[in-house]
Coordinates of C-alpha atoms and ligand atoms in Angstrom, one line a residue:
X252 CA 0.0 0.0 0.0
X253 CA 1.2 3.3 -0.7
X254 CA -1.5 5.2 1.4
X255 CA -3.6 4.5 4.2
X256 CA -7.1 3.4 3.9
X257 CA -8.7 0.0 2.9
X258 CA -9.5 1.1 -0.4
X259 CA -6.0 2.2 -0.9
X260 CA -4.4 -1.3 -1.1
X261 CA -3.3 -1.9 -4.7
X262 CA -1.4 -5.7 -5.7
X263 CA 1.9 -4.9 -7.2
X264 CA 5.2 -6.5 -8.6
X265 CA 8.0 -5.8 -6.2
X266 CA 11.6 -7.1 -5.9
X267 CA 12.0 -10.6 -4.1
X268 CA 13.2 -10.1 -0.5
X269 CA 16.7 -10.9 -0.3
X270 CA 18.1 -12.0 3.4
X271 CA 20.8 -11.1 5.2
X272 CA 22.8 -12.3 7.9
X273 CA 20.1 -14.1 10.5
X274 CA 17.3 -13.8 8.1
X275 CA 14.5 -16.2 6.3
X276 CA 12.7 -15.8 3.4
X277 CA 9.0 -17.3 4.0
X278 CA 7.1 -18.2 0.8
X279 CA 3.6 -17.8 2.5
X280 CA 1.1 -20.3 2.0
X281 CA -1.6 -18.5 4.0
X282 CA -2.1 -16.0 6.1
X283 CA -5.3 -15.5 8.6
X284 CA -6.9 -11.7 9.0
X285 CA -6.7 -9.7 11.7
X286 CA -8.2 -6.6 12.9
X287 CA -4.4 -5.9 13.8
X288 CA -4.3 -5.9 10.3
X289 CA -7.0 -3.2 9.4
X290 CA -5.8 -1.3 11.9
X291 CA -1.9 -0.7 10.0
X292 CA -3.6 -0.4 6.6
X293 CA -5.9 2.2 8.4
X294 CA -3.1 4.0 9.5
X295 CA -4.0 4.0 12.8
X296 CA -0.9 2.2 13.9
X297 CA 2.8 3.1 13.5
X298 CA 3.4 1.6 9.9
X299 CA 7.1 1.5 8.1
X300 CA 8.2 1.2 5.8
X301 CA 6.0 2.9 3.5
X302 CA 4.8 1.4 0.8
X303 CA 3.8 -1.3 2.8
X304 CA 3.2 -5.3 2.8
X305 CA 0.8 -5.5 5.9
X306 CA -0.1 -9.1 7.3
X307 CA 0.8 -9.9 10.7
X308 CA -0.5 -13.9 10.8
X309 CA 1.3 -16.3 8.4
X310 CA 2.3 -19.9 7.8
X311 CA 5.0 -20.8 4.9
X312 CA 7.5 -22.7 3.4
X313 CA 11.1 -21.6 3.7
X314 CA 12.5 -20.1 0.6
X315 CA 16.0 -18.8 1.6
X316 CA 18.1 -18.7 4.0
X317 CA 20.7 -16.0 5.1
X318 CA 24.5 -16.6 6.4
X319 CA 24.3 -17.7 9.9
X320 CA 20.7 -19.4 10.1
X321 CA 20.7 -22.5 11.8
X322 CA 17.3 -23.8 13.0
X323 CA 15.4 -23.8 9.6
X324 CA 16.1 -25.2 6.0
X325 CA 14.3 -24.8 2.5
X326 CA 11.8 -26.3 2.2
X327 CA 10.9 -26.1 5.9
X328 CA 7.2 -25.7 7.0
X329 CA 7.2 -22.6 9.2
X330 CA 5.2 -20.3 11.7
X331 CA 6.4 -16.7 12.2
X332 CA 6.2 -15.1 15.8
X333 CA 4.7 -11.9 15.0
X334 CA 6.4 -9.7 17.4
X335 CA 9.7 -7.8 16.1
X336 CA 12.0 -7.4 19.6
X337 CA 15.6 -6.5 20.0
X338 CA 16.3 -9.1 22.3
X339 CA 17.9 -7.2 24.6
X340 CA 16.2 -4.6 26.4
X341 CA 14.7 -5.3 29.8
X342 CA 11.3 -6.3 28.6
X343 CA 12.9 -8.8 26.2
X344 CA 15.3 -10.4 28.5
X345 CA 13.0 -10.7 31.3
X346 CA 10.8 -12.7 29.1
X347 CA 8.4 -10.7 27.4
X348 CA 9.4 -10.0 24.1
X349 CA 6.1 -9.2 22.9
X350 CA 6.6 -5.9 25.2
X351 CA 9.7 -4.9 23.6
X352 CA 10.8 -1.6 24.0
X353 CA 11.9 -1.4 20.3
X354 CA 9.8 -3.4 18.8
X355 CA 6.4 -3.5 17.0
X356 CA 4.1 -6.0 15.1
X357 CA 5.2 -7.8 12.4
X358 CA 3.3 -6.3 9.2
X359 CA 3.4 -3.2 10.9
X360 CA 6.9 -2.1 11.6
X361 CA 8.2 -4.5 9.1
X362 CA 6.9 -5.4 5.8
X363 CA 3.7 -8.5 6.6
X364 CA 2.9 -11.4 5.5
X365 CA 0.3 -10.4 2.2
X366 CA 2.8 -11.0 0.0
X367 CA 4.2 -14.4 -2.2
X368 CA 7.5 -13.8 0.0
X369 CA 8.0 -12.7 4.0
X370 CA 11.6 -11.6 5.4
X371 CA 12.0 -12.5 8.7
X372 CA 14.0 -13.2 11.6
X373 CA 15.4 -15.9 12.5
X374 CA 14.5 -15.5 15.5
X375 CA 10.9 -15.0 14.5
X376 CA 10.8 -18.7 12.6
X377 CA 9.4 -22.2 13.9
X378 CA 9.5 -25.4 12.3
X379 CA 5.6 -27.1 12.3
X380 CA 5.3 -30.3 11.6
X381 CA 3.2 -31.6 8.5
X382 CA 0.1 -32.9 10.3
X383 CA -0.3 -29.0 11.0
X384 CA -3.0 -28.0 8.3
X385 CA -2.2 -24.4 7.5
X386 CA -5.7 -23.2 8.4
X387 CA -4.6 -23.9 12.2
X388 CA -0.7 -22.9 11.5
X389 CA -1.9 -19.7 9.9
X390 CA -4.1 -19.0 12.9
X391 CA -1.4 -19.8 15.4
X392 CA 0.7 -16.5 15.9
X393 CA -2.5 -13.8 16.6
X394 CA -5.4 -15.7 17.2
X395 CA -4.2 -18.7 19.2
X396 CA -1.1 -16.8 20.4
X397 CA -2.8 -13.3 21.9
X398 CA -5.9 -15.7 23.2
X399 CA -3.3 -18.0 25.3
X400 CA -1.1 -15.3 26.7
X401 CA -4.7 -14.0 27.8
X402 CA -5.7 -16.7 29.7
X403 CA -2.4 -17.3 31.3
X404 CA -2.1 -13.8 32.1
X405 CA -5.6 -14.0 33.7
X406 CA -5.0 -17.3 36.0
X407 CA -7.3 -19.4 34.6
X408 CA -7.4 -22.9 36.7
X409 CA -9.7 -25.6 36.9
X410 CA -13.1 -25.1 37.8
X411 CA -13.1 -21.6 36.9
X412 CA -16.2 -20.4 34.9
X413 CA -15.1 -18.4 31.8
X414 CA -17.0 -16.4 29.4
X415 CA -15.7 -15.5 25.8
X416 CA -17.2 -12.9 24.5
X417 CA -17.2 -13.2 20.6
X418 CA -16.9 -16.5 20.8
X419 CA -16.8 -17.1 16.9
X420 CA -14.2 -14.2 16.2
X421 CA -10.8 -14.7 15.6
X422 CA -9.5 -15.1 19.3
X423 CA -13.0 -16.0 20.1
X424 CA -12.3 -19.8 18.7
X425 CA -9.2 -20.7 20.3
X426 CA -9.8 -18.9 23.8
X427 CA -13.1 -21.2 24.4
X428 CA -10.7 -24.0 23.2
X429 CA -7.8 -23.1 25.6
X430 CA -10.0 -22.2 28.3
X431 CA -12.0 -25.9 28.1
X432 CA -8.3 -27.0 27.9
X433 CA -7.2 -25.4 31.6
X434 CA -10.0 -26.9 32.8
X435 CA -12.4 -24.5 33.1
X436 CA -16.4 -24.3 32.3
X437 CA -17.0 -21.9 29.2
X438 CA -19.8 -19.9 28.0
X439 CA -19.8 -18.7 24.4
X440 CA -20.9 -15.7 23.8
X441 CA -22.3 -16.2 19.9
X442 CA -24.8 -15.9 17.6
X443 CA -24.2 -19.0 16.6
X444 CA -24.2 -22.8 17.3
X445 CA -20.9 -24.1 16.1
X446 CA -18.5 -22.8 19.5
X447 CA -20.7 -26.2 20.9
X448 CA -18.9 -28.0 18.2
X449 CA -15.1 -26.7 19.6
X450 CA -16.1 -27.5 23.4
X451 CA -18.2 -24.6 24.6
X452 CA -20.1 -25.9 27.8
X453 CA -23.2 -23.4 26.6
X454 CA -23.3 -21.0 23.9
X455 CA -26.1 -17.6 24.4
X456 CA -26.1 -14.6 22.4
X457 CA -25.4 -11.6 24.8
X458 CA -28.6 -10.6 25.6
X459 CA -29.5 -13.7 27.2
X460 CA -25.6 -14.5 28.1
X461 CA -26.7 -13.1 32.2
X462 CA -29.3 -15.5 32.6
X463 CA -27.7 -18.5 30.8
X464 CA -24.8 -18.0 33.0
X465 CA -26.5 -17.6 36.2
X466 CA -28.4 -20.8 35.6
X467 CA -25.4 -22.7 34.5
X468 CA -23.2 -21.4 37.7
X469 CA -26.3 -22.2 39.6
X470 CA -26.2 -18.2 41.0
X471 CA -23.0 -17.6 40.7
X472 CA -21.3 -15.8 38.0
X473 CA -17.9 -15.6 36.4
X474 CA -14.7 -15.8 37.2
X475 CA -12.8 -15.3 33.7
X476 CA -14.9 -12.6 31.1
X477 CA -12.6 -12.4 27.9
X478 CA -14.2 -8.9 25.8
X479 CA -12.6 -8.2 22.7
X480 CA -15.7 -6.6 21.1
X481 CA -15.6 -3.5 23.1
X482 CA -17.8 -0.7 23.9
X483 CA -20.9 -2.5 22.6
X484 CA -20.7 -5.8 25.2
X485 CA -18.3 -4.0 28.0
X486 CA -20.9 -3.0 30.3
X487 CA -22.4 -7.0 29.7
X488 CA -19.4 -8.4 30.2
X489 CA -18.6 -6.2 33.8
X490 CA -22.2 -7.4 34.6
X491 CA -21.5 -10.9 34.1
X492 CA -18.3 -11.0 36.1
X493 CA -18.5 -12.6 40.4
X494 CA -17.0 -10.6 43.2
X495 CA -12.7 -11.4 42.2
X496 CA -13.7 -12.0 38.9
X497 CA -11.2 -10.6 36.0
X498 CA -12.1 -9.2 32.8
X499 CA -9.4 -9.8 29.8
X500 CA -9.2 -7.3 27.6
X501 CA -6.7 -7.3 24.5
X502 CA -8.8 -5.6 21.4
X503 CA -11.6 -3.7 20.8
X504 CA -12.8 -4.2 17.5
X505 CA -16.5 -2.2 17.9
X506 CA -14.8 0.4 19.6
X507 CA -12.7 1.2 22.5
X508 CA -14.0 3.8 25.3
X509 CA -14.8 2.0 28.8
X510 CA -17.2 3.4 31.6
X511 CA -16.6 2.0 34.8
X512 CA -17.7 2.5 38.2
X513 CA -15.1 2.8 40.7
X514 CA -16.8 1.3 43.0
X515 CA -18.2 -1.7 41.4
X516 CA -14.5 -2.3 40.6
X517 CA -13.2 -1.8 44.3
X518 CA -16.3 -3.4 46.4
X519 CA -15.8 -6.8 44.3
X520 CA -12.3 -7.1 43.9
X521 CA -12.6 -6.9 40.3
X522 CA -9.6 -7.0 37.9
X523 CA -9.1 -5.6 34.6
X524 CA -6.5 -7.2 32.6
X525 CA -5.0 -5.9 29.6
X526 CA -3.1 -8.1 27.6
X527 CA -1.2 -7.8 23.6
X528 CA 0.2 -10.5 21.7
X529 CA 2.3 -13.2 23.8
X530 CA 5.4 -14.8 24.0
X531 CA 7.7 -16.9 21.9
X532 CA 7.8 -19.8 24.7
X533 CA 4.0 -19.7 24.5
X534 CA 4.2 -19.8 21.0
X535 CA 6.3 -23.0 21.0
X536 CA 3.8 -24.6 23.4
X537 CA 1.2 -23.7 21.2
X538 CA 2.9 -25.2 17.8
X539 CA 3.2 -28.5 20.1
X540 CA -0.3 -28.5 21.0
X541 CA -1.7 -28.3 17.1
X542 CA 1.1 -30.8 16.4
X543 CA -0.7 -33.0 18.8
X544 CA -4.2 -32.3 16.9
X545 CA -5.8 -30.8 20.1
X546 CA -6.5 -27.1 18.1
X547 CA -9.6 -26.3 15.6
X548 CA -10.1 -23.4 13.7
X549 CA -13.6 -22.5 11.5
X550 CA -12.5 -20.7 8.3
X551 CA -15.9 -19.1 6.8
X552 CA -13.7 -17.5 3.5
X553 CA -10.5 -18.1 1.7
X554 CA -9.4 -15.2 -0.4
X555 CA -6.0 -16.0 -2.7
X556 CA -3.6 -13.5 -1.2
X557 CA -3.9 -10.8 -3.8
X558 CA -7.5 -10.0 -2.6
X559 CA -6.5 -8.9 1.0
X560 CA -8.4 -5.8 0.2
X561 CA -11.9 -8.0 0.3
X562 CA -11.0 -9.8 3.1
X563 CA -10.0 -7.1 5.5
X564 CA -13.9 -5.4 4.5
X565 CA -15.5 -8.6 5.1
X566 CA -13.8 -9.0 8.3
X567 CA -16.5 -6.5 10.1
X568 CA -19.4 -8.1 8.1
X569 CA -22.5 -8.6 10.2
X570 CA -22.4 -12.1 8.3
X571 CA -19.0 -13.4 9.2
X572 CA -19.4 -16.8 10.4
X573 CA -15.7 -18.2 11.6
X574 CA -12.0 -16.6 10.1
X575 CA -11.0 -15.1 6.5
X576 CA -8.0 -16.3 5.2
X577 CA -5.6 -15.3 2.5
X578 CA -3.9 -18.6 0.4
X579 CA -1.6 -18.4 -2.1
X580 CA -2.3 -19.2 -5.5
X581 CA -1.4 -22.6 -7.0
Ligands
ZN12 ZN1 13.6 -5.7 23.3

C-alpha cells in the first residue's frame, strides 16, 4: 500500500526479498486476517516502511536462507512469531518480548505477510510439523497466540467459569478452546451454534448471556470474562463478572471507550487485565499443541492473497461466520 485506507491497497510486482545475515525468506502459503491488520492499513498504527506489505498472521514454506541461520532449511514448514523485539532490552530479557521496548508488530513495523514472499527473523521462525494443516498454523501467531497469553495472564485454573465474549471471532475460537483445555467451564458468547462444536459448555447470544450464565453457575457468576468486542458488550461483560472476577481485555474491534464505576471495581475485587500478543515460549507450546491435533479453527472464507483488500472489509461483516483467510495461488 502506498496510502492509508482499505480502499488504498493496490497488488503490485516488487523485488524478491533478499536475506541477510540471521534472516528467512517465507514463501507464504496463508495468512489468517486480523483486525491488527486493518488497523496498519488504516493508519491508525505506526506503519514503516511505506509502501507497505501489511499481514501480521502467516504460515509458509522456507524459501531462503541468510548466512548464519541454523534452526530452519528450505523447504521447511514454518510459523512466524509476529512480534519484532531486540532481544535485549529489559522487557525482552525478562521474558516478554512481545513488550519490547523497540519493537512493534510484524506487518506493521516490518513489511507483513500479504505478500508471495516474507523476510524474517530468525528468531521469528518455527518449524511445524506436516500434520499441521495451514488453516490452524496460519491462525497460530495472533489468534491462538494473543488468546493464550490472555488466559495465562488471567489465571485461569480448573473449575473456573469463563465467558468468551465473541466466541466465533478470531480469538474467540481458540480462547473457548484453551479455556476448556485449563480446565475450566465456558460460555460462548455467539450468535451461533458451532462454539458447541469446539467445546463450549453453553453457547447464548449476549442478551441472554446473564441469565444462561446464572443458571449454568447455579447463581453464581464468572470468574474469567474475555471482551474483545468493546464498547458495545463492555458493560455486559462487567455485569457478568463474580465478586474477584477478572475481565481480559486485548482488542476492541467495535470500539474502545470503557465506563466504569469505581466502586463496582473496588467493592468486588474486580480485575481488569489488559493483555497484547504473547510470547515466543507460548508460541512454541502452542505449535506443540496443534502438532498434537488438540487445536480447531472455523474458516468461513478463503481469499488468494492478492485479494487482502476484500478480506479485510469482510472482516467486520455482520455475516462473518468463523475466520478469513488469504492462500496463495497454486
Ligand atoms: Zn527488546
Amino acid at each position: 500500500m502506498r496510502a492509508f485506507g482499505v480502499d488504498s491497497l493496490t497488488v503490485e510486482e516488487v523485488e524478491d526479498p533478499s536475506p541477510g545475515r540471521g534472516q528467512v525468506v517465507v514463501r507464504v502459503v496463508e495468512a489468517g486476517v486480523n483486525p491488527v491488520d486493518y488497523f496498519v492499513v488504516s493508519g491508525m498504527r505506526t506503519v514503516e516502511p511505506m509502501p507497505h506489505i501489511p499481514g501480521a498472521e502467516f504460515a509458509g514454506v522456507v524459501e531462503e536462507v541468510g548466512p548464519d541461520v541454523k534452526s530452519v532449511r528450505p523447504g521447511d514448514r514454518v510459523v512466524v512469531y509476529p512480534r519484532v523485539f531486540c532481544g535485549r532490552c529489559d522487557m525482552c530479557v525478562s521474558g516478554s518480548e512481545h513488550l519490547c521496548r523497540v519493537g512493534g508488530i510484524v506487518g506493521a513495523v516490518t513489511n507483513g505477510g500479504f505478500a508471495e514472499k516474507a523476510l524474517v527473523s530468525e528468531s521469528n521462525v518455527f518449524k511445524i510439523p506436516d500434520s499441521v494443516s495451514w488453516d490452524i498454523a496460519a491462525s497460530l501467531p495472533v489468534a491462538a497466540l494473543t488468546s493464550y497469553h490472555a488466559l495465562r495472564e488471567a489465571g485461569v485454573s480448573p473449575g473456573d467459569v469463563v465467558v468468551i465474549v465473541g466466541a466465533s471471532g478470531n480469538t474467540g475460537q481458540f480462547a473457548l478452546q484453551l479455556a476448556k483445555m485449563m480446565g475450566a467451564r465456558v460460555l460462548a458468547v455467539s450468535s451461533k451454534k458451532w462454539p458447541l462444536e469446539l467445546g463450549a459448555d453453553e453457547v447464548a447470544p449476549v442478551e441472554q448471556s446473564y441469565e444462561v450464565l446464572r443458571k449454568m453457575t447455579g447463581g453464581r457468576l464468572a470468574d474469567v470474562v474475555v471482551d474483545a468486542v468493546g464498547t458495545p458488550t463492555l458493560p455486559t461483560s462487567l455485569k457478568l463478572l463474580d465478586s474477584r472476577g477478572r475481565l481480559i481485555i486485548f482488542g476492541a474491534l467495535r470500539g474502545s471507550s470503557l465506563s466504569l464505576s469505581a466502586t463496582d471495581l473496588y467493592s468486588r475485587e474486580l480485575r481488569i487485565v489488559g493483555t497484547t500478543g504473547g510470547t515466543r515460549g507460548e508460541f512454541m507450546r502452542l505449535i506443540d499443541m496443534a502438532s498434537r491435533g488438540l487445536l480447531k479453527v472455523k474458516v468461513w472464507r478463503r481469499h488468494r492473497l492478492t485479494e487482502a483488500r476484500e478480506a479485510l472489509k469482510l472482516l467486520f461483516s455482520r455475516e462473518r461466520d468463523g475466520r478469513v483467510m488469504l492462500v496463495a495461488g497454486s
